[in-house]
């Protein structure tokens, strides 16, 4: 299987741990990944007003790049890129006049976009195409005894047109963790928003949310929390500093990308995990479980 | 809070603008309150999501434009997916935000952020913040 891949900007710097671990895992699973050339930032958020077509240009241009690479689908890892690319795609597919205008705005592109590229997320590929039972067979280092809470946040599951899973009770990451031999921990805050971009100018809001979300996971017995979005990761990991300051009784817990645990189970080298990029160090618990 | 309701406000261009930008029929709302019940941000809002919809119906423009709620909402879409009337509340709130932003009344002043505020956060946070809070 060969896949066109859109990394998005954060995976190239602060979320290198997400990209490196995911790419190593895909290699181990025999999937060939090709990063599209000349990609641009998708804009991170889907434009919510009816008249704002200019902000759909950035996501749609990336779909043109996929077409130029001879691909009829484009894979993302970042949940926010996924949401933005997929929603813009659905919007132009169901509004041909909007698509004409957007193509006109990109008159210098050699080809027009015709709604003919599908946006897919790595988790969909793992579950629907590679299949979890096949991944389980390749797990040479099962995540035995590790208690993992899966945090989905917003962009992977909402709104309905985006979600490849139940909006209120998604299970895809839990199922992946179970397949890899970990103990999946259910907790009531798995789709509760962490505050997202409020983190720039209102970090105190993130401290409130991180406290609620993570304390709930800890209470259910989780030892690590996994995410699929670099913004969730920043808010739940780095902002534990502010959370601790605001709530002295708050207990720290390491945050990992689901792909890092996948990479461990598939036997990827430790340098692909980039465990140096975390604020709360996940190494002690991973060592304790004999995983690194 | 003292509020005056008038036919003039209810039929104002402001109401039409919010309906146009959001693409929503806000009169469909029957004030069940489900949007506010599930919103993770209500504890900081001065006007709750269901009240925002009611205020828009009544054309209470000044109250909405100066509320903090429109900047506290993070477009997490929880309200949208739960509304029994299929109203996209997040889009209505976005429309109110946009009415201010399109007059260049930015909520976040990029030049006033400190170096550490700008430097520590990942690109995904900065870009989404500026997309939502600046014109
Ligand atoms: S959503 Fe983020 S990671 Fe994705 S391209 Fe845009 S800013 Fe970058
Ligand atoms: S950053 Fe927060 S707002 Fe975003 S997907 Fe993650 S949980 Fe949602
Ligand atoms: S959930 Fe829908 S119908 Fe109920 S108050 Fe909110 S907007 Fe109105
Ligand atoms: S989109 Fe805004 S109003 Fe709706 S639940 Fe989320 S934060 Fe609350």
Coordinates of C-alpha atoms and ligand atoms in Angstrom, one line a residue:
Chain A
X1 CA 0.0 0.0 0.0
X2 CA 1.3 3.5 -0.9
X3 CA -0.2 6.6 0.7
X4 CA 0.2 10.3 0.1
X5 CA 0.8 12.1 3.3
X6 CA 0.1 15.6 4.6
X7 CA 2.2 16.3 7.7
X8 CA 1.1 19.9 8.6
X9 CA 3.4 22.3 10.2
X10 CA 3.4 21.3 13.8
X11 CA 4.5 17.7 13.0
X12 CA 7.7 19.1 11.5
X13 CA 8.8 20.8 14.8
X14 CA 7.1 20.6 18.2
X15 CA 5.3 17.3 17.4
X16 CA 8.3 15.5 15.8
X17 CA 7.6 12.7 18.2
X18 CA 4.2 12.2 16.5
X19 CA 5.6 12.2 13.0
X20 CA 8.7 10.0 13.5
X21 CA 6.8 7.4 15.5
X22 CA 4.0 7.2 13.1
X23 CA 6.2 7.0 10.0
X24 CA 8.3 4.3 11.6
X25 CA 5.2 2.3 12.5
X26 CA 3.9 2.5 9.0
X27 CA 7.1 1.3 7.7
X28 CA 7.0 -1.7 10.0
X29 CA 3.5 -2.4 8.8
X30 CA 4.7 -2.4 5.2
X31 CA 3.0 0.8 4.1
X32 CA 4.9 3.1 1.8
X33 CA 4.3 6.8 2.7
X34 CA 5.1 9.7 0.4
X35 CA 4.9 13.2 1.7
X36 CA 3.2 15.5 -0.8
X37 CA 5.5 18.2 -2.2
X38 CA 4.9 21.9 -1.7
X39 CA 2.2 21.4 0.9
X40 CA 1.0 24.4 2.8
X41 CA -0.6 24.9 6.2
X42 CA -4.2 23.9 6.1
X43 CA -5.2 26.9 8.3
X44 CA -5.9 24.6 11.3
X45 CA -9.5 25.5 11.7
X46 CA -12.4 25.0 9.3
X47 CA -14.1 28.3 8.4
X48 CA -17.5 28.4 10.0
X49 CA -19.1 31.3 8.2
X50 CA -21.1 30.8 5.0
X51 CA -19.4 33.5 2.9
X52 CA -15.7 32.9 3.8
X53 CA -14.4 31.0 0.8
X54 CA -10.9 32.3 0.9
X55 CA -10.1 30.2 3.9
X56 CA -10.9 27.0 2.0
X57 CA -8.2 27.7 -0.5
X58 CA -5.4 26.5 1.7
X59 CA -6.9 23.1 2.5
X60 CA -8.1 22.5 -1.1
X61 CA -4.7 23.4 -2.5
X62 CA -3.2 20.5 -0.6
X63 CA -5.8 18.2 -2.2
X64 CA -4.5 19.4 -5.6
X65 CA -1.0 18.5 -4.5
X66 CA -2.2 15.0 -3.7
X67 CA -3.7 14.8 -7.2
X68 CA -0.5 16.0 -8.7
X69 CA 1.2 13.1 -6.9
X70 CA -1.2 10.7 -8.7
X71 CA -3.1 10.0 -5.5
X72 CA -6.8 9.8 -4.9
X73 CA -6.4 10.1 -1.2
X74 CA -4.4 12.0 1.4
X75 CA -3.5 10.8 4.8
X76 CA -3.1 13.1 7.9
X77 CA -1.9 12.4 11.4
X78 CA -2.9 15.6 13.1
X79 CA -6.5 15.5 14.1
X80 CA -6.9 19.2 13.4
X81 CA -5.5 19.0 9.9
X82 CA -7.8 16.0 9.3
X83 CA -10.8 18.0 10.4
X84 CA -10.0 21.0 8.3
X85 CA -9.0 19.2 5.2
X86 CA -12.0 16.8 5.4
X87 CA -14.6 19.5 6.1
X88 CA -13.4 21.8 3.3
X89 CA -13.5 18.8 1.0
X90 CA -17.0 17.9 2.0
X91 CA -18.0 21.5 1.6
X92 CA -16.8 21.8 -2.0
X93 CA -18.2 18.4 -2.9
X94 CA -21.7 19.5 -1.9
X95 CA -21.4 23.0 -3.2
X96 CA -20.1 23.0 -6.8
X97 CA -20.5 26.7 -7.2
X98 CA -18.2 27.3 -4.2
X99 CA -15.7 24.8 -5.8
X100 CA -15.7 26.8 -9.1
X101 CA -14.9 30.0 -7.2
X102 CA -12.2 28.4 -5.2
X103 CA -10.7 26.9 -8.4
X104 CA -10.8 30.4 -9.9
X105 CA -9.0 31.8 -6.9
X106 CA -6.2 29.3 -7.7
X107 CA -6.1 30.1 -11.4
X108 CA -2.4 29.6 -11.4
X109 CA -2.6 26.0 -10.5
X110 CA -2.2 23.7 -13.4
X111 CA -5.1 21.4 -12.6
X112 CA -8.5 22.1 -11.1
X113 CA -9.8 20.3 -8.0
X114 CA -12.9 18.3 -8.7
X115 CA -13.7 16.8 -5.3
X116 CA -11.8 13.6 -6.3
X117 CA -9.4 13.2 -3.3
X118 CA -10.4 11.5 -0.1
X119 CA -9.0 12.7 3.2
X120 CA -8.1 9.8 5.6
X121 CA -6.7 9.7 9.1
X122 CA -4.0 7.2 10.1
X123 CA -6.3 5.6 12.6
X124 CA -8.8 4.8 9.9
X125 CA -6.1 3.2 7.8
X126 CA -5.0 1.1 10.8
X127 CA -8.5 -0.1 11.7
X128 CA -10.2 -0.5 8.3
X129 CA -7.4 -1.4 6.0
X130 CA -4.4 -2.9 7.8
X131 CA -6.8 -4.2 10.5
X132 CA -6.2 -4.4 14.2
X133 CA -5.8 -8.2 14.2
X134 CA -2.9 -7.9 11.7
X135 CA -1.3 -5.2 13.8
X136 CA -1.6 -7.4 16.9
X137 CA 0.3 -10.1 15.1
X138 CA 3.2 -7.8 14.4
X139 CA 3.4 -6.5 18.0
X140 CA 6.7 -7.9 19.0
X141 CA 6.7 -6.0 22.2
X142 CA 3.1 -6.0 23.6
X143 CA 2.2 -3.2 25.9
X144 CA 1.5 -5.6 28.7
X145 CA 0.3 -4.1 32.0
X146 CA 0.2 -0.5 30.7
X147 CA -3.0 1.3 31.6
X148 CA -3.8 3.7 28.8
X149 CA -6.6 6.2 28.7
X150 CA -7.5 7.4 25.2
X151 CA -8.3 11.1 24.9
X152 CA -10.1 12.0 21.6
X153 CA -10.9 15.6 22.1
X154 CA -12.9 17.4 19.5
X155 CA -11.5 17.4 16.0
X156 CA -11.3 13.7 15.5
X157 CA -15.0 13.1 16.3
X158 CA -17.0 16.2 15.7
X159 CA -19.1 17.1 13.8
X160 CA -20.8 13.9 12.6
X161 CA -19.6 14.4 8.9
X162 CA -16.0 14.1 10.2
X163 CA -16.2 11.3 12.6
X164 CA -15.2 7.8 11.7
X165 CA -16.3 6.8 15.1
X166 CA -19.1 7.4 17.6
X167 CA -19.2 11.0 18.6
X168 CA -20.0 10.5 22.3
X169 CA -18.1 7.3 22.9
X170 CA -15.4 6.8 20.3
X171 CA -13.4 3.6 20.8
X172 CA -10.9 3.4 17.9
X173 CA -7.8 4.3 20.0
X174 CA -9.0 2.1 22.9
X175 CA -9.4 -0.8 20.4
X176 CA -5.9 -0.2 19.0
X177 CA -4.4 -0.2 22.6
X178 CA -6.2 -3.4 23.4
X179 CA -4.9 -5.0 20.2
X180 CA -1.4 -4.0 21.2
X181 CA -1.8 -5.7 24.6
X182 CA -2.4 -2.6 26.8
X183 CA -5.2 -2.2 29.2
X184 CA -7.6 0.4 27.8
X185 CA -9.0 2.6 30.6
X186 CA -12.4 4.2 30.0
X187 CA -13.0 7.7 31.5
X188 CA -15.8 10.2 31.2
X189 CA -13.8 13.1 29.7
X190 CA -12.5 11.5 26.6
X191 CA -14.4 13.8 24.2
X192 CA -14.4 16.9 26.4
X193 CA -12.6 19.9 24.8
X194 CA -9.3 20.9 26.3
X195 CA -9.7 24.6 25.4
X196 CA -7.7 24.3 22.2
X197 CA -6.3 27.6 21.0
X198 CA -7.3 29.5 24.1
X199 CA -3.9 28.3 25.3
X200 CA -2.2 31.3 23.7
X201 CA -4.0 34.1 25.5
X202 CA -6.0 32.4 28.2
X203 CA -3.7 29.5 29.6
X204 CA -5.6 29.6 32.9
X205 CA -8.6 28.0 31.0
X206 CA -6.4 25.2 29.9
X207 CA -5.3 24.6 33.5
X208 CA -8.9 24.1 34.5
X209 CA -9.6 21.7 31.7
X210 CA -6.4 19.7 32.0
X211 CA -7.1 19.4 35.7
X212 CA -10.6 18.0 35.0
X213 CA -9.7 15.8 32.1
X214 CA -6.5 14.3 33.5
X215 CA -7.6 13.9 37.1
X216 CA -10.6 12.0 35.7
X217 CA -8.2 9.6 33.8
X218 CA -6.0 9.2 36.8
X219 CA -9.0 8.4 39.0
X220 CA -9.9 5.6 36.7
X221 CA -6.4 4.2 37.1
X222 CA -4.7 5.4 33.9
X223 CA -0.9 5.5 33.8
X224 CA -0.6 7.4 30.6
X225 CA -3.0 9.3 28.4
X226 CA -2.8 9.1 24.6
X227 CA -3.8 11.8 22.0
X228 CA -3.9 12.3 18.3
X229 CA -3.6 16.1 18.1
X230 CA -0.5 18.2 18.8
X231 CA -2.7 20.9 20.3
X232 CA -4.3 18.4 22.8
X233 CA -0.8 17.2 23.5
X234 CA 0.6 20.7 24.2
X235 CA -2.4 21.6 26.4
X236 CA -2.5 18.3 28.4
X237 CA 1.3 17.8 28.6
X238 CA 3.2 21.2 28.7
X239 CA 0.3 23.0 30.4
X240 CA 0.5 20.6 33.4
X241 CA 3.0 23.2 34.7
X242 CA 0.3 25.8 34.9
X243 CA -2.2 23.1 36.1
X244 CA 0.0 22.1 39.0
X245 CA 0.4 25.8 40.0
X246 CA -3.3 26.4 40.0
X247 CA -4.3 23.1 41.6
X248 CA -1.6 21.9 44.1
X249 CA -3.3 18.5 44.6
X250 CA -3.2 17.8 40.8
X251 CA -1.3 14.6 40.0
X252 CA 1.0 14.6 36.9
X253 CA 0.5 12.0 34.2
X254 CA 2.5 11.4 31.0
X255 CA 0.9 12.2 27.6
X256 CA 1.8 10.2 24.6
X257 CA 0.7 10.1 21.0
X258 CA -1.0 6.8 20.1
X259 CA 1.7 6.4 17.5
X260 CA 4.4 6.3 20.0
X261 CA 2.9 3.3 21.8
X262 CA 2.3 1.7 18.4
X263 CA 5.9 2.3 17.5
X264 CA 7.1 0.7 20.8
X265 CA 4.9 -2.4 20.3
X266 CA 6.1 -2.8 16.7
X267 CA 9.7 -2.6 17.8
X268 CA 10.7 0.8 16.4
X269 CA 14.1 2.1 17.6
X270 CA 13.8 4.5 20.6
X271 CA 15.1 7.5 18.6
X272 CA 11.9 7.4 16.6
X273 CA 9.9 8.0 19.8
X274 CA 11.5 11.4 20.5
X275 CA 10.7 11.0 24.2
X276 CA 12.9 14.1 24.8
X277 CA 10.0 16.3 23.6
X278 CA 7.7 15.7 26.5
X279 CA 7.2 17.9 29.6
X280 CA 6.0 15.1 31.8
X281 CA 8.7 12.4 31.3
X282 CA 7.1 9.2 30.1
X283 CA 10.3 7.2 30.4
X284 CA 9.9 6.1 34.1
X285 CA 6.6 4.4 33.5
X286 CA 7.7 2.9 30.1
X287 CA 10.9 1.6 31.8
X288 CA 8.9 0.2 34.7
X289 CA 6.8 -1.8 32.2
X290 CA 9.9 -3.0 30.4
X291 CA 8.9 -1.2 27.2
X292 CA 12.0 0.9 26.7
Chain B
X1 CA -29.1 43.4 33.8
X2 CA -31.8 45.7 32.3
X3 CA -32.6 44.9 28.7
X4 CA -35.1 46.6 26.4
X5 CA -36.8 44.5 23.8
X6 CA -38.3 46.1 20.7
X7 CA -39.7 45.1 17.3
X8 CA -37.1 47.4 15.9
X9 CA -34.3 45.3 17.4
X10 CA -35.8 42.0 16.5
X11 CA -36.0 43.0 12.8
X12 CA -32.6 44.7 12.8
X13 CA -29.9 44.1 10.2
X14 CA -27.8 42.6 13.0
X15 CA -30.2 39.6 13.3
X16 CA -30.2 39.2 9.5
X17 CA -26.4 39.3 9.4
X18 CA -26.0 36.7 12.0
X19 CA -28.4 34.4 10.3
X20 CA -26.7 35.0 6.9
X21 CA -23.1 34.4 8.2
X22 CA -24.1 31.4 10.3
X23 CA -26.5 29.9 7.8
X24 CA -28.8 29.0 10.6
X25 CA -32.5 29.4 11.2
X26 CA -32.2 30.5 14.8
X27 CA -36.0 30.8 15.3
X28 CA -36.0 27.0 15.4
X29 CA -34.5 27.1 18.9
X30 CA -37.0 26.2 21.6
X31 CA -34.7 27.0 24.5
X32 CA -34.3 23.5 25.8
X33 CA -30.9 24.4 27.2
X34 CA -29.1 21.2 26.1
X35 CA -26.4 23.2 24.4
X36 CA -25.5 24.9 27.6
X37 CA -25.8 21.7 29.6
X38 CA -23.0 20.1 27.7
X39 CA -20.8 23.1 27.0
X40 CA -17.4 22.7 28.8
X41 CA -16.9 26.5 28.9
X42 CA -20.1 27.7 30.5
X43 CA -18.5 28.2 33.9
X44 CA -16.7 31.2 32.5
X45 CA -19.4 32.6 30.2
X46 CA -21.5 35.7 31.1
X47 CA -24.2 34.7 28.6
X48 CA -24.8 30.9 28.2
X49 CA -25.0 29.3 24.7
X50 CA -28.8 28.9 24.8
X51 CA -29.1 32.5 26.0
X52 CA -26.8 33.6 23.1
X53 CA -29.3 32.1 20.7
X54 CA -32.2 33.9 22.5
X55 CA -30.3 37.2 22.5
X56 CA -29.7 36.9 18.8
X57 CA -33.5 36.2 18.2
X58 CA -34.2 39.4 20.1
X59 CA -31.6 41.4 18.4
X60 CA -29.7 42.3 21.6
X61 CA -26.7 43.3 19.6
X62 CA -24.9 45.5 22.2
X63 CA -25.1 42.8 24.9
X64 CA -23.8 40.1 22.6
X65 CA -20.9 42.2 21.2
X66 CA -19.6 43.0 24.6
X67 CA -20.1 39.5 26.1
X68 CA -17.0 37.5 27.0
X69 CA -18.8 34.3 25.9
X70 CA -18.0 34.8 22.2
X71 CA -14.3 34.7 23.1
X72 CA -14.5 31.8 25.6
X73 CA -16.3 29.5 23.2
X74 CA -13.6 27.3 21.5
X75 CA -15.9 26.0 18.7
X76 CA -15.6 22.5 20.1
X77 CA -18.9 21.6 18.5
X78 CA -20.3 19.7 21.5
X79 CA -23.4 21.9 21.4
X80 CA -23.9 21.5 17.7
X81 CA -23.9 17.7 17.8
X82 CA -26.4 17.6 20.7
X83 CA -29.0 20.2 19.7
X84 CA -32.3 18.4 19.2
X85 CA -33.3 21.0 16.6
X86 CA -30.2 20.6 14.6
X87 CA -29.0 24.2 15.1
X88 CA -25.3 24.9 14.8
X89 CA -24.8 27.1 17.8
X90 CA -21.0 27.3 17.2
X91 CA -21.7 28.9 13.8
X92 CA -24.0 31.5 15.4
X93 CA -21.3 32.4 17.9
X94 CA -18.8 32.5 15.1
X95 CA -21.0 35.0 13.2
X96 CA -21.2 37.3 16.2
X97 CA -17.4 37.1 16.6
X98 CA -17.0 37.8 12.9
X99 CA -19.1 40.9 13.0
X100 CA -16.5 42.4 15.4
X101 CA -13.5 41.0 13.7
X102 CA -14.6 42.3 10.3
X103 CA -14.5 45.8 11.8
X104 CA -10.9 45.0 12.7
X105 CA -11.7 44.8 16.4
X106 CA -9.2 42.0 17.2
X107 CA -9.6 40.1 20.4
X108 CA -5.9 39.1 20.5
X109 CA -3.3 41.7 19.7
X110 CA -0.4 39.8 18.2
X111 CA 2.1 42.5 19.0
X112 CA 1.2 42.5 22.7
X113 CA 1.9 38.8 23.2
X114 CA 5.2 38.3 25.1
X115 CA 8.1 36.4 23.5
X116 CA 7.5 33.5 25.8
X117 CA 3.8 33.4 25.0
X118 CA 4.6 33.3 21.3
X119 CA 7.7 31.1 21.5
X120 CA 6.5 28.3 23.7
X121 CA 3.3 27.4 22.0
X122 CA 3.3 25.2 18.9
X123 CA 2.4 26.6 15.4
X124 CA -1.0 24.8 15.6
X125 CA -1.9 26.9 18.6
X126 CA -0.8 30.3 17.2
X127 CA -2.4 29.8 13.8
X128 CA -5.7 28.6 15.2
X129 CA -5.8 31.4 17.8
X130 CA -5.1 34.1 15.2
X131 CA -7.6 32.6 12.8
X132 CA -10.3 32.8 15.5
X133 CA -9.4 36.0 17.3
X134 CA -7.9 38.4 14.7
X135 CA -9.2 39.8 11.5
Ligands
LIG1 S1 -3.6 22.2 11.5 FE1 -1.8 22.5 12.4 S2 -0.5 21.1 12.1 FE2 -2.1 21.1 10.7 S3 -1.2 22.2 9.1 FE3 -2.3 23.5 10.2 S4 -1.2 24.4 11.8 FE4 -0.2 22.8 10.9
LIG2 S1 -6.8 20.6 21.1 FE1 -8.5 20.5 22.5 S2 -9.9 21.5 21.2 FE2 -8.5 20.4 20.0 S3 -9.0 18.6 19.4 FE3 -7.7 18.8 21.0 S4 -9.2 18.6 22.6 FE4 -10.2 19.5 20.9
LIG3 S1 -29.8 22.8 22.2 FE1 -30.7 23.8 20.4 S2 -32.9 24.0 20.8 FE2 -31.9 23.6 22.7 S3 -31.5 25.7 23.6 FE3 -29.6 25.0 22.5 S4 -29.9 25.9 20.4 FE4 -31.9 25.9 21.4
LIG4 S1 -18.8 25.2 20.6 FE1 -18.7 26.8 22.1 S2 -20.7 27.0 23.0 FE2 -20.6 25.1 21.9 S3 -20.1 23.6 23.5 FE3 -18.2 24.2 22.5 S4 -17.4 25.9 23.7 FE4 -19.6 25.6 24.3

